[in-house]
């Protein structure tokens, strides 16, 4: 079981923290961080939200190697830099901005608009009257199947429907210095 941190506990962060997607894939949400005083100290999905200023200490205490960023676009790059400096080796970015990271850190920039296009493509191609979900139509290994696939995207889309995203920039691009 891999401990992960979710940074940014607005609608998207809360939806991801509460979803069972991570646990079903061998990841445990071990830490939630935010800088909003209205959120710090609250509990989401059974986990207390800690202040973002404590990020490095939380990463060390929980032995976190993976993080999910769901902050504002303005805060996301700084958060990614601080996560990398604290020792996080992989970041899944849901903030609507393309991030860059230091060598040795893996990064996935998720673009919800592109994921919706994939769903629309498969939905439009479904035979008339065909049952099944978009997940079944797209398949786990088809387009949009990376970085958690349709289940994780579904949790993010749920957050978007709740007003958590104001757009997305960049594509679902992996940054891997090893090639």
PDB file of C-alpha atoms in Angstrom:
ATOM      1  CA  UNK A   1       0.000   0.000   0.000  1.00  0.00           C
ATOM      2  CA  UNK A   2       1.474   3.339  -1.125  1.00  0.00           C
ATOM      3  CA  UNK A   3       0.749   6.451   0.990  1.00  0.00           C
ATOM      4  CA  UNK A   4      -0.243   9.520  -1.042  1.00  0.00           C
ATOM      5  CA  UNK A   5      -1.009  13.159  -0.302  1.00  0.00           C
ATOM      6  CA  UNK A   6      -3.755  15.260  -1.857  1.00  0.00           C
ATOM      7  CA  UNK A   7      -2.846  18.953  -1.925  1.00  0.00           C
ATOM      8  CA  UNK A   8      -5.755  21.328  -2.444  1.00  0.00           C
ATOM      9  CA  UNK A   9      -8.968  20.295  -0.713  1.00  0.00           C
ATOM     10  CA  UNK A  10     -11.555  22.192  -2.715  1.00  0.00           C
ATOM     11  CA  UNK A  11     -14.246  20.233  -4.585  1.00  0.00           C
ATOM     12  CA  UNK A  12     -11.809  18.172  -6.701  1.00  0.00           C
ATOM     13  CA  UNK A  13      -9.538  17.336  -3.768  1.00  0.00           C
ATOM     14  CA  UNK A  14     -12.478  16.334  -1.557  1.00  0.00           C
ATOM     15  CA  UNK A  15     -13.946  14.147  -4.298  1.00  0.00           C
ATOM     16  CA  UNK A  16     -10.624  12.386  -4.867  1.00  0.00           C
ATOM     17  CA  UNK A  17      -9.962  11.979  -1.141  1.00  0.00           C
ATOM     18  CA  UNK A  18     -13.394  10.403  -0.608  1.00  0.00           C
ATOM     19  CA  UNK A  19     -13.352   8.133  -3.657  1.00  0.00           C
ATOM     20  CA  UNK A  20     -12.375   4.489  -3.334  1.00  0.00           C
ATOM     21  CA  UNK A  21     -10.333   4.696  -6.528  1.00  0.00           C
ATOM     22  CA  UNK A  22      -6.975   4.997  -4.819  1.00  0.00           C
ATOM     23  CA  UNK A  23      -7.494   2.170  -2.319  1.00  0.00           C
ATOM     24  CA  UNK A  24      -8.675  -0.217  -5.015  1.00  0.00           C
ATOM     25  CA  UNK A  25      -5.348   0.370  -6.818  1.00  0.00           C
ATOM     26  CA  UNK A  26      -3.065  -0.058  -3.804  1.00  0.00           C
ATOM     27  CA  UNK A  27      -2.795   3.600  -2.761  1.00  0.00           C
ATOM     28  CA  UNK A  28      -3.805   4.990   0.635  1.00  0.00           C
ATOM     29  CA  UNK A  29      -4.664   8.652   1.059  1.00  0.00           C
ATOM     30  CA  UNK A  30      -2.394   9.416   4.005  1.00  0.00           C
ATOM     31  CA  UNK A  31      -2.468  13.220   4.028  1.00  0.00           C
ATOM     32  CA  UNK A  32      -4.636  16.123   2.936  1.00  0.00           C
ATOM     33  CA  UNK A  33      -3.172  19.622   2.756  1.00  0.00           C
ATOM     34  CA  UNK A  34      -4.604  23.072   2.071  1.00  0.00           C
ATOM     35  CA  UNK A  35      -3.889  26.693   3.017  1.00  0.00           C
ATOM     36  CA  UNK A  36      -7.516  27.798   3.396  1.00  0.00           C
ATOM     37  CA  UNK A  37      -8.110  28.408   7.124  1.00  0.00           C
ATOM     38  CA  UNK A  38     -11.728  27.300   6.665  1.00  0.00           C
ATOM     39  CA  UNK A  39     -10.510  23.828   5.588  1.00  0.00           C
ATOM     40  CA  UNK A  40      -7.428  23.314   7.783  1.00  0.00           C
ATOM     41  CA  UNK A  41      -8.381  21.205  10.790  1.00  0.00           C
ATOM     42  CA  UNK A  42     -11.513  19.781   9.182  1.00  0.00           C
ATOM     43  CA  UNK A  43     -11.854  16.090   8.345  1.00  0.00           C
ATOM     44  CA  UNK A  44     -12.454  14.737   4.846  1.00  0.00           C
ATOM     45  CA  UNK A  45     -12.914  11.027   4.297  1.00  0.00           C
ATOM     46  CA  UNK A  46     -11.685  10.361   7.822  1.00  0.00           C
ATOM     47  CA  UNK A  47      -8.438  12.327   7.346  1.00  0.00           C
ATOM     48  CA  UNK A  48      -7.639  15.638   9.035  1.00  0.00           C
ATOM     49  CA  UNK A  49      -6.709  18.466   6.646  1.00  0.00           C
ATOM     50  CA  UNK A  50      -3.289  19.887   7.537  1.00  0.00           C
ATOM     51  CA  UNK A  51      -1.864  23.277   6.619  1.00  0.00           C
ATOM     52  CA  UNK A  52       0.143  23.502   3.403  1.00  0.00           C
ATOM     53  CA  UNK A  53       2.993  25.179   5.290  1.00  0.00           C
ATOM     54  CA  UNK A  54       3.564  21.787   6.957  1.00  0.00           C
ATOM     55  CA  UNK A  55       3.939  19.984   3.614  1.00  0.00           C
ATOM     56  CA  UNK A  56       7.578  18.899   4.018  1.00  0.00           C
ATOM     57  CA  UNK A  57       7.029  17.600   7.565  1.00  0.00           C
ATOM     58  CA  UNK A  58       3.871  15.723   6.500  1.00  0.00           C
ATOM     59  CA  UNK A  59       5.650  14.142   3.514  1.00  0.00           C
ATOM     60  CA  UNK A  60       8.412  12.920   5.840  1.00  0.00           C
ATOM     61  CA  UNK A  61       6.087  11.771   8.631  1.00  0.00           C
ATOM     62  CA  UNK A  62       3.824   9.783   6.275  1.00  0.00           C
ATOM     63  CA  UNK A  63       6.649   8.564   3.966  1.00  0.00           C
ATOM     64  CA  UNK A  64       4.793   9.973   0.958  1.00  0.00           C
ATOM     65  CA  UNK A  65       6.256   9.331  -2.503  1.00  0.00           C
ATOM     66  CA  UNK A  66       3.154  10.197  -4.559  1.00  0.00           C
ATOM     67  CA  UNK A  67       0.980  13.310  -4.502  1.00  0.00           C
ATOM     68  CA  UNK A  68      -2.116  14.616  -6.258  1.00  0.00           C
ATOM     69  CA  UNK A  69      -2.297  18.376  -6.879  1.00  0.00           C
ATOM     70  CA  UNK A  70      -5.774  19.928  -7.089  1.00  0.00           C
ATOM     71  CA  UNK A  71      -4.891  23.519  -6.209  1.00  0.00           C
ATOM     72  CA  UNK A  72      -5.570  26.730  -8.082  1.00  0.00           C
ATOM     73  CA  UNK A  73      -3.468  27.180 -11.213  1.00  0.00           C
ATOM     74  CA  UNK A  74      -1.596  30.030  -9.536  1.00  0.00           C
ATOM     75  CA  UNK A  75      -0.488  27.838  -6.617  1.00  0.00           C
ATOM     76  CA  UNK A  76       0.137  24.568  -8.463  1.00  0.00           C
ATOM     77  CA  UNK A  77       3.715  25.100  -9.685  1.00  0.00           C
ATOM     78  CA  UNK A  78       4.927  26.216  -6.262  1.00  0.00           C
ATOM     79  CA  UNK A  79       3.215  23.215  -4.658  1.00  0.00           C
ATOM     80  CA  UNK A  80       4.830  20.849  -7.184  1.00  0.00           C
ATOM     81  CA  UNK A  81       8.244  22.396  -6.485  1.00  0.00           C
ATOM     82  CA  UNK A  82       7.763  22.016  -2.716  1.00  0.00           C
ATOM     83  CA  UNK A  83       6.560  18.414  -3.111  1.00  0.00           C
ATOM     84  CA  UNK A  84       9.646  17.550  -5.160  1.00  0.00           C
ATOM     85  CA  UNK A  85      11.951  19.276  -2.672  1.00  0.00           C
ATOM     86  CA  UNK A  86      10.319  17.284   0.150  1.00  0.00           C
ATOM     87  CA  UNK A  87      11.077  13.994  -1.627  1.00  0.00           C
ATOM     88  CA  UNK A  88       7.870  13.230  -3.516  1.00  0.00           C
ATOM     89  CA  UNK A  89       8.838  11.248  -6.639  1.00  0.00           C
ATOM     90  CA  UNK A  90       5.549  11.265  -8.588  1.00  0.00           C
ATOM     91  CA  UNK A  91       2.856  13.933  -9.002  1.00  0.00           C
ATOM     92  CA  UNK A  92      -0.575  13.670 -10.586  1.00  0.00           C
ATOM     93  CA  UNK A  93      -1.661  17.215 -11.477  1.00  0.00           C
ATOM     94  CA  UNK A  94      -5.357  18.035 -11.734  1.00  0.00           C
ATOM     95  CA  UNK A  95      -4.819  21.792 -11.478  1.00  0.00           C
ATOM     96  CA  UNK A  96      -5.820  23.462 -14.741  1.00  0.00           C
ATOM     97  CA  UNK A  97      -2.247  24.356 -15.703  1.00  0.00           C
ATOM     98  CA  UNK A  98       0.689  22.453 -17.191  1.00  0.00           C
ATOM     99  CA  UNK A  99       3.418  21.928 -14.597  1.00  0.00           C
ATOM    100  CA  UNK A 100       7.096  21.156 -14.933  1.00  0.00           C
ATOM    101  CA  UNK A 101       9.147  19.246 -12.381  1.00  0.00           C
ATOM    102  CA  UNK A 102      12.765  18.579 -11.555  1.00  0.00           C
ATOM    103  CA  UNK A 103      14.634  15.674 -13.078  1.00  0.00           C
ATOM    104  CA  UNK A 104      13.839  12.445 -11.271  1.00  0.00           C
ATOM    105  CA  UNK A 105      10.203  13.370 -10.544  1.00  0.00           C
ATOM    106  CA  UNK A 106       7.445  11.809 -12.633  1.00  0.00           C
ATOM    107  CA  UNK A 107       4.510  14.013 -13.573  1.00  0.00           C
ATOM    108  CA  UNK A 108       1.109  13.492 -15.173  1.00  0.00           C
ATOM    109  CA  UNK A 109      -0.767  16.635 -16.184  1.00  0.00           C
ATOM    110  CA  UNK A 110      -4.445  15.683 -16.439  1.00  0.00           C
ATOM    111  CA  UNK A 111      -6.554  17.680 -18.890  1.00  0.00           C
ATOM    112  CA  UNK A 112     -10.230  17.158 -18.099  1.00  0.00           C
ATOM    113  CA  UNK A 113     -11.360  18.760 -21.357  1.00  0.00           C
ATOM    114  CA  UNK A 114      -9.304  16.196 -23.321  1.00  0.00           C
ATOM    115  CA  UNK A 115     -10.717  13.379 -21.178  1.00  0.00           C
ATOM    116  CA  UNK A 116     -14.246  14.611 -21.926  1.00  0.00           C
ATOM    117  CA  UNK A 117     -13.390  14.566 -25.640  1.00  0.00           C
ATOM    118  CA  UNK A 118     -12.359  10.907 -25.303  1.00  0.00           C
ATOM    119  CA  UNK A 119     -15.635  10.084 -23.564  1.00  0.00           C
ATOM    120  CA  UNK A 120     -17.600  12.011 -26.183  1.00  0.00           C
ATOM    121  CA  UNK A 121     -15.756  10.177 -28.962  1.00  0.00           C
ATOM    122  CA  UNK A 122     -16.622   6.764 -27.552  1.00  0.00           C
ATOM    123  CA  UNK A 123     -20.136   7.859 -26.640  1.00  0.00           C
ATOM    124  CA  UNK A 124     -20.772   9.086 -30.187  1.00  0.00           C
ATOM    125  CA  UNK A 125     -19.417   5.821 -31.633  1.00  0.00           C
ATOM    126  CA  UNK A 126     -21.584   3.597 -29.447  1.00  0.00           C
ATOM    127  CA  UNK A 127     -24.097   1.584 -31.447  1.00  0.00           C
ATOM    128  CA  UNK A 128     -27.609   2.955 -31.227  1.00  0.00           C
ATOM    129  CA  UNK A 129     -29.316   1.589 -28.143  1.00  0.00           C
ATOM    130  CA  UNK A 130     -26.095   0.064 -26.831  1.00  0.00           C
ATOM    131  CA  UNK A 131     -25.943  -0.228 -23.081  1.00  0.00           C
ATOM    132  CA  UNK A 132     -22.875   0.066 -20.957  1.00  0.00           C
ATOM    133  CA  UNK A 133     -20.872   2.815 -19.436  1.00  0.00           C
ATOM    134  CA  UNK A 134     -18.263   5.004 -21.046  1.00  0.00           C
ATOM    135  CA  UNK A 135     -15.732   3.047 -19.005  1.00  0.00           C
ATOM    136  CA  UNK A 136     -16.847  -0.132 -20.757  1.00  0.00           C
ATOM    137  CA  UNK A 137     -16.859   1.609 -24.132  1.00  0.00           C
ATOM    138  CA  UNK A 138     -13.425   3.194 -23.688  1.00  0.00           C
ATOM    139  CA  UNK A 139     -11.842   0.227 -21.945  1.00  0.00           C
ATOM    140  CA  UNK A 140      -9.234   0.417 -19.240  1.00  0.00           C
ATOM    141  CA  UNK A 141      -6.329   0.497 -21.685  1.00  0.00           C
ATOM    142  CA  UNK A 142      -7.870   2.766 -24.320  1.00  0.00           C
ATOM    143  CA  UNK A 143      -7.481   6.518 -24.601  1.00  0.00           C
ATOM    144  CA  UNK A 144      -7.917   8.135 -21.218  1.00  0.00           C
ATOM    145  CA  UNK A 145      -6.982   4.889 -19.496  1.00  0.00           C
ATOM    146  CA  UNK A 146      -3.733   6.185 -18.040  1.00  0.00           C
ATOM    147  CA  UNK A 147      -3.053   7.612 -14.576  1.00  0.00           C
ATOM    148  CA  UNK A 148      -6.014   5.907 -12.964  1.00  0.00           C
ATOM    149  CA  UNK A 149      -8.156   5.616 -16.056  1.00  0.00           C
ATOM    150  CA  UNK A 150     -11.869   6.208 -16.297  1.00  0.00           C
ATOM    151  CA  UNK A 151     -12.550   5.660 -12.591  1.00  0.00           C
ATOM    152  CA  UNK A 152     -10.204   8.435 -11.499  1.00  0.00           C
ATOM    153  CA  UNK A 153     -11.398  10.689 -14.291  1.00  0.00           C
ATOM    154  CA  UNK A 154     -14.945   9.939 -13.152  1.00  0.00           C
ATOM    155  CA  UNK A 155     -14.126  11.205  -9.662  1.00  0.00           C
ATOM    156  CA  UNK A 156     -12.596  14.338 -11.176  1.00  0.00           C
ATOM    157  CA  UNK A 157     -15.617  14.859 -13.414  1.00  0.00           C
ATOM    158  CA  UNK A 158     -17.835  14.544 -10.353  1.00  0.00           C
ATOM    159  CA  UNK A 159     -15.781  17.330  -8.781  1.00  0.00           C
ATOM    160  CA  UNK A 160     -16.044  19.410 -11.940  1.00  0.00           C
ATOM    161  CA  UNK A 161     -19.818  19.028 -11.905  1.00  0.00           C
ATOM    162  CA  UNK A 162     -19.761  20.341  -8.348  1.00  0.00           C
ATOM    163  CA  UNK A 163     -18.035  23.486  -9.618  1.00  0.00           C
ATOM    164  CA  UNK A 164     -14.495  22.496  -8.744  1.00  0.00           C
ATOM    165  CA  UNK A 165     -12.766  23.257 -12.031  1.00  0.00           C
ATOM    166  CA  UNK A 166     -12.826  26.402 -14.140  1.00  0.00           C
ATOM    167  CA  UNK A 167     -11.062  24.929 -17.151  1.00  0.00           C
ATOM    168  CA  UNK A 168      -7.989  22.933 -17.949  1.00  0.00           C
ATOM    169  CA  UNK A 169      -4.790  23.623 -19.781  1.00  0.00           C
ATOM    170  CA  UNK A 170      -2.236  21.206 -21.124  1.00  0.00           C
ATOM    171  CA  UNK A 171      -2.611  17.561 -21.950  1.00  0.00           C
ATOM    172  CA  UNK A 172      -2.199  14.318 -20.075  1.00  0.00           C
ATOM    173  CA  UNK A 173       1.521  14.300 -20.633  1.00  0.00           C
ATOM    174  CA  UNK A 174       4.021  12.223 -18.701  1.00  0.00           C
ATOM    175  CA  UNK A 175       7.336  13.728 -17.783  1.00  0.00           C
ATOM    176  CA  UNK A 176       9.910  11.009 -17.351  1.00  0.00           C
ATOM    177  CA  UNK A 177      13.558  11.996 -17.456  1.00  0.00           C
ATOM    178  CA  UNK A 178      14.513   8.341 -17.992  1.00  0.00           C
ATOM    179  CA  UNK A 179      12.695   8.366 -21.301  1.00  0.00           C
TER     180      UNK A 179
END
